[in-house]
C-alpha cells in the first residue's frame, strides 16, 4: 500500500479532529475510504408542462472507513499496541495493569457521555490516510468501528475494522509525516500456558482456524441544531 496510515484517539468530548503525529502510525495491509451519505431527494414532475423541481441534497455525508491489519502485542506488557485507538473506537475499555497486561473489554454503555470521558473508556478516533494515488489525503474524525478477528494455528491473527467517521474534504498532500513503526510481537495460537496448541474452552480437538465478530453496527446521527455541517458532530451511534 503506497500510503501512510495514522490513527489517534480523539480528546474526550471533542467535536473536532485530533492532531495526528508519526507516533500514531498503523502498519495496515489495506485501507479504504469511500464517501457515504444519502443521495439527492429527487422530486417527480407534478404536471407535464412544469419543469422538474430542483432536487434537495440532505445534510448527511461521511467517510466509510475500512482497515485491515495484523494484531500484534508490544514488548512491554503494559504498553498498548498500535491498534489501541481502533479497539477503543469499537466501544471497548482499555484496561492497563502496570507491568502486567493490556486487555480490552466491552463497555456497558459505549454511547454514554460518562463512558467517553473515562480515561480508559471507549473513545472515537481520527484516521488519516496520506500519500494516496491521487495526491490527496483522506481524514475522518469521530470514527467508530465494528471488527472481525480471524486467525489459524499456522497463520497470523488479523483484524478487519469497518466503520464511519465525520467527512473532511480531501486536501492536497503536503510533507508526509515521519512514521514511528514498532514491529511488535506477533500472536501465536497457543493455550493459556503458552505450551500447547490453541483449544476452545478446553475441548481436546485442536482448533485449526477461527473467526470472531464483534457484532457491532455503526450508524450516523444528524446534528439537529447545526445545518451547516454535512455530518453530525455527535459521534456515530454504536449498536
Short mmCIF file of C-alpha atoms in Angstrom, two decimals:
data_model
loop_
_atom_site.label_atom_id
_atom_site.label_comp_id
_atom_site.label_asym_id
_atom_site.label_seq_id
_atom_site.Cartn_x
_atom_site.Cartn_y
_atom_site.Cartn_z
CA UNK A 1 0.00 0.00 0.00
CA UNK A 2 1.62 3.23 -1.16
CA UNK A 3 0.27 5.33 1.67
CA UNK A 4 0.74 6.18 5.32
CA UNK A 5 -2.00 5.41 7.84
CA UNK A 6 -2.31 7.14 11.22
CA UNK A 7 -4.98 6.59 13.89
CA UNK A 8 -5.23 8.76 17.03
CA UNK A 9 -7.70 8.60 19.90
CA UNK A 10 -9.91 11.71 20.00
CA UNK A 11 -9.96 14.01 23.01
CA UNK A 12 -12.83 13.34 25.42
CA UNK A 13 -15.87 15.41 24.46
CA UNK A 14 -14.11 16.87 21.41
CA UNK A 15 -16.13 17.77 18.31
CA UNK A 16 -13.12 18.25 16.06
CA UNK A 17 -10.36 16.11 14.65
CA UNK A 18 -7.37 15.21 16.78
CA UNK A 19 -3.85 16.22 15.76
CA UNK A 20 -2.17 13.18 14.26
CA UNK A 21 1.58 12.55 14.51
CA UNK A 22 4.08 9.97 13.32
CA UNK A 23 3.71 8.08 16.60
CA UNK A 24 0.13 7.20 15.63
CA UNK A 25 1.27 5.11 12.67
CA UNK A 26 -0.53 1.82 11.96
CA UNK A 27 1.06 -0.81 9.72
CA UNK A 28 -2.12 -1.74 7.89
CA UNK A 29 -2.24 -4.12 4.94
CA UNK A 30 -5.21 -2.42 3.28
CA UNK A 31 -7.24 0.75 3.85
CA UNK A 32 -10.38 2.04 2.17
CA UNK A 33 -12.04 5.46 2.28
CA UNK A 34 -15.36 5.80 0.46
CA UNK A 35 -17.87 8.62 0.67
CA UNK A 36 -21.13 7.76 2.34
CA UNK A 37 -24.41 9.58 2.67
CA UNK A 38 -27.89 9.91 1.37
CA UNK A 39 -28.35 10.69 -2.31
CA UNK A 40 -30.33 13.57 -3.74
CA UNK A 41 -34.01 13.70 -2.87
CA UNK A 42 -35.44 13.95 -6.36
CA UNK A 43 -38.97 15.27 -6.81
CA UNK A 44 -41.28 13.94 -9.54
CA UNK A 45 -42.84 16.13 -12.18
CA UNK A 46 -46.32 17.00 -10.98
CA UNK A 47 -47.70 18.12 -14.36
CA UNK A 48 -46.24 17.73 -17.88
CA UNK A 49 -45.88 21.46 -18.52
CA UNK A 50 -43.87 22.23 -15.36
CA UNK A 51 -40.12 21.79 -15.03
CA UNK A 52 -38.88 19.26 -12.54
CA UNK A 53 -38.40 20.78 -9.10
CA UNK A 54 -34.73 21.14 -8.10
CA UNK A 55 -33.54 18.16 -6.03
CA UNK A 56 -32.59 18.64 -2.40
CA UNK A 57 -29.20 17.48 -1.10
CA UNK A 58 -29.64 16.35 2.51
CA UNK A 59 -27.02 17.25 5.10
CA UNK A 60 -25.72 13.72 5.53
CA UNK A 61 -22.22 12.89 4.38
CA UNK A 62 -19.46 10.86 5.97
CA UNK A 63 -16.50 8.60 5.29
CA UNK A 64 -16.88 4.84 5.31
CA UNK A 65 -13.52 3.60 6.58
CA UNK A 66 -12.11 0.08 6.35
CA UNK A 67 -8.78 -1.04 7.85
CA UNK A 68 -7.20 -4.49 7.74
CA UNK A 69 -4.13 -5.09 9.92
CA UNK A 70 -2.23 -7.74 11.83
CA UNK A 71 -2.81 -7.82 15.59
CA UNK A 72 0.49 -7.58 17.46
CA UNK A 73 1.46 -7.06 21.08
CA UNK A 74 4.17 -4.74 22.37
CA UNK A 75 7.38 -5.88 24.04
CA UNK A 76 6.35 -4.19 27.31
CA UNK A 77 3.33 -5.92 28.83
CA UNK A 78 1.64 -2.67 29.90
CA UNK A 79 2.06 -0.77 26.62
CA UNK A 80 -1.00 -0.60 24.32
CA UNK A 81 -0.43 -1.89 20.79
CA UNK A 82 -0.72 0.13 17.59
CA UNK A 83 -4.41 -0.81 17.22
CA UNK A 84 -5.30 0.64 20.62
CA UNK A 85 -7.29 3.59 19.20
CA UNK A 86 -9.28 1.24 16.94
CA UNK A 87 -10.26 -1.11 19.80
CA UNK A 88 -11.43 1.85 21.90
CA UNK A 89 -13.33 3.26 18.91
CA UNK A 90 -15.17 -0.07 18.80
CA UNK A 91 -16.86 0.53 22.15
CA UNK A 92 -14.21 -1.19 24.28
CA UNK A 93 -12.48 -0.25 27.52
CA UNK A 94 -8.68 -0.35 27.59
CA UNK A 95 -7.64 -1.85 30.93
CA UNK A 96 -3.92 -1.30 31.68
CA UNK A 97 -2.31 -3.12 34.61
CA UNK A 98 1.17 -1.78 35.30
CA UNK A 99 3.96 -4.22 34.37
CA UNK A 100 1.36 -6.92 33.73
CA UNK A 101 -1.04 -6.55 30.82
CA UNK A 102 -3.26 -4.54 28.50
CA UNK A 103 -6.71 -6.01 27.95
CA UNK A 104 -9.86 -4.85 26.16
CA UNK A 105 -13.41 -5.48 27.32
CA UNK A 106 -16.86 -4.31 26.34
CA UNK A 107 -18.28 -1.16 27.88
CA UNK A 108 -21.78 -1.47 29.37
CA UNK A 109 -22.85 1.70 27.52
CA UNK A 110 -20.36 2.81 24.85
CA UNK A 111 -22.64 5.68 23.74
CA UNK A 112 -22.92 7.44 27.11
CA UNK A 113 -21.14 10.74 27.78
CA UNK A 114 -19.68 9.36 31.03
CA UNK A 115 -18.22 6.40 29.16
CA UNK A 116 -16.45 8.66 26.66
CA UNK A 117 -14.83 10.81 29.36
CA UNK A 118 -13.38 7.82 31.21
CA UNK A 119 -9.56 7.84 30.92
CA UNK A 120 -9.54 4.28 29.56
CA UNK A 121 -13.10 4.12 28.25
CA UNK A 122 -14.43 3.93 24.70
CA UNK A 123 -13.41 6.90 22.59
CA UNK A 124 -13.81 7.93 18.97
CA UNK A 125 -10.68 8.31 16.86
CA UNK A 126 -9.26 10.32 13.96
CA UNK A 127 -8.00 8.41 10.93
CA UNK A 128 -5.58 9.99 8.43
CA UNK A 129 -4.58 8.35 5.16
CA UNK A 130 -1.87 10.25 3.30
CA UNK A 131 0.04 9.87 0.02
CA UNK A 132 -2.80 8.25 -1.84
CA UNK A 133 -2.60 7.70 -5.60
CA UNK A 134 -4.33 10.99 -6.49
CA UNK A 135 -2.06 13.15 -4.31
CA UNK A 136 -4.85 13.87 -1.81
CA UNK A 137 -5.00 12.81 1.79
CA UNK A 138 -8.14 11.47 3.44
CA UNK A 139 -9.16 12.29 7.00
CA UNK A 140 -12.14 11.25 9.12
CA UNK A 141 -12.75 12.11 12.77
CA UNK A 142 -15.25 10.92 15.35
CA UNK A 143 -14.78 7.42 13.91
CA UNK A 144 -16.33 4.27 15.36
CA UNK A 145 -15.92 0.71 14.16
CA UNK A 146 -17.08 -2.86 14.26
CA UNK A 147 -14.43 -5.55 13.84
CA UNK A 148 -13.72 -9.13 12.84
CA UNK A 149 -10.80 -11.22 14.09
CA UNK A 150 -9.52 -14.19 12.14
CA UNK A 151 -6.58 -16.50 12.75
CA UNK A 152 -5.31 -20.04 12.46
CA UNK A 153 -2.88 -22.40 14.13
CA UNK A 154 -0.27 -21.67 11.48
CA UNK A 155 -1.21 -18.15 10.36
CA UNK A 156 -1.30 -14.60 11.61
CA UNK A 157 -4.01 -13.03 13.76
CA UNK A 158 -5.71 -10.41 11.58
CA UNK A 159 -8.26 -7.73 12.45
CA UNK A 160 -10.63 -6.09 9.99
CA UNK A 161 -12.23 -2.81 11.15
CA UNK A 162 -15.17 -1.26 9.32
CA UNK A 163 -16.94 1.90 10.42
CA UNK A 164 -17.58 5.54 9.65
CA UNK A 165 -16.47 9.00 10.66
CA UNK A 166 -17.04 12.69 10.04
CA UNK A 167 -16.36 13.85 6.49
CA UNK A 168 -13.34 16.07 5.91
CA UNK A 169 -12.79 17.34 2.36
CA UNK A 170 -9.69 15.68 0.82
CA UNK A 171 -6.71 18.04 0.81
CA UNK A 172 -3.52 18.21 -1.23
CA UNK A 173 -0.86 16.06 0.36
CA UNK A 174 1.90 18.16 1.91
CA UNK A 175 5.09 16.89 3.52
CA UNK A 176 4.33 13.37 4.72
CA UNK A 177 4.55 12.58 8.41
CA UNK A 178 7.52 10.54 9.59
CA UNK A 179 6.00 7.32 10.91
CA UNK A 180 7.23 5.66 14.08
CA UNK A 181 6.83 1.96 13.42
CA UNK A 182 7.03 -0.76 16.02
CA UNK A 183 7.23 -4.26 14.62
CA UNK A 184 5.51 -5.59 17.74
CA UNK A 185 5.25 -9.19 18.86
CA UNK A 186 3.11 -11.49 16.68
CA UNK A 187 0.46 -13.55 18.43
CA UNK A 188 0.91 -17.32 18.30
CA UNK A 189 -2.09 -19.62 18.61
CA UNK A 190 -1.26 -21.36 21.90
CA UNK A 191 -3.28 -22.06 25.01
CA UNK A 192 -3.07 -20.01 28.21
CA UNK A 193 0.05 -21.89 29.37
CA UNK A 194 1.87 -20.95 26.19
CA UNK A 195 2.98 -24.55 25.70
CA UNK A 196 0.12 -26.36 24.00
CA UNK A 197 -1.86 -25.85 20.76
CA UNK A 198 -4.80 -23.46 20.95
CA UNK A 199 -8.03 -25.08 22.11
CA UNK A 200 -11.54 -23.76 22.54
CA UNK A 201 -12.97 -23.99 26.05
CA UNK A 202 -10.71 -26.91 26.92
CA UNK A 203 -12.08 -29.16 24.18
CA UNK A 204 -9.38 -31.63 23.15
CA UNK A 205 -9.57 -31.31 19.33
CA UNK A 206 -7.08 -28.71 18.15
CA UNK A 207 -8.63 -25.61 16.54
CA UNK A 208 -7.16 -25.10 13.07
CA UNK A 209 -8.68 -21.68 12.43
CA UNK A 210 -11.28 -19.35 13.88
CA UNK A 211 -13.24 -16.15 13.22
CA UNK A 212 -14.66 -13.83 15.86
CA UNK A 213 -17.01 -10.94 15.01
CA UNK A 214 -17.87 -8.05 17.31
CA UNK A 215 -21.44 -7.85 16.02
CA UNK A 216 -21.24 -4.05 16.23
CA UNK A 217 -23.21 -1.85 13.87
CA UNK A 218 -22.30 1.84 13.49
CA UNK A 219 -24.91 4.36 12.32
CA UNK A 220 -24.66 8.11 11.64
CA UNK A 221 -26.70 10.69 13.53
CA UNK A 222 -27.56 14.12 12.16
CA UNK A 223 -26.74 17.24 14.18
CA UNK A 224 -30.24 18.68 14.56
CA UNK A 225 -29.01 22.12 15.72
CA UNK A 226 -26.29 22.60 13.09
CA UNK A 227 -27.46 22.60 9.48
CA UNK A 228 -24.15 23.88 8.07
CA UNK A 229 -22.30 20.60 8.60
CA UNK A 230 -22.53 17.73 6.14
CA UNK A 231 -22.11 15.32 9.03
CA UNK A 232 -23.13 15.35 12.64
CA UNK A 233 -20.52 16.32 15.20
CA UNK A 234 -22.11 13.84 17.57
CA UNK A 235 -20.22 10.53 17.50
CA UNK A 236 -21.90 7.76 15.50
CA UNK A 237 -24.26 5.51 17.36
CA UNK A 238 -22.89 2.07 18.28
CA UNK A 239 -25.46 -0.73 18.36
#
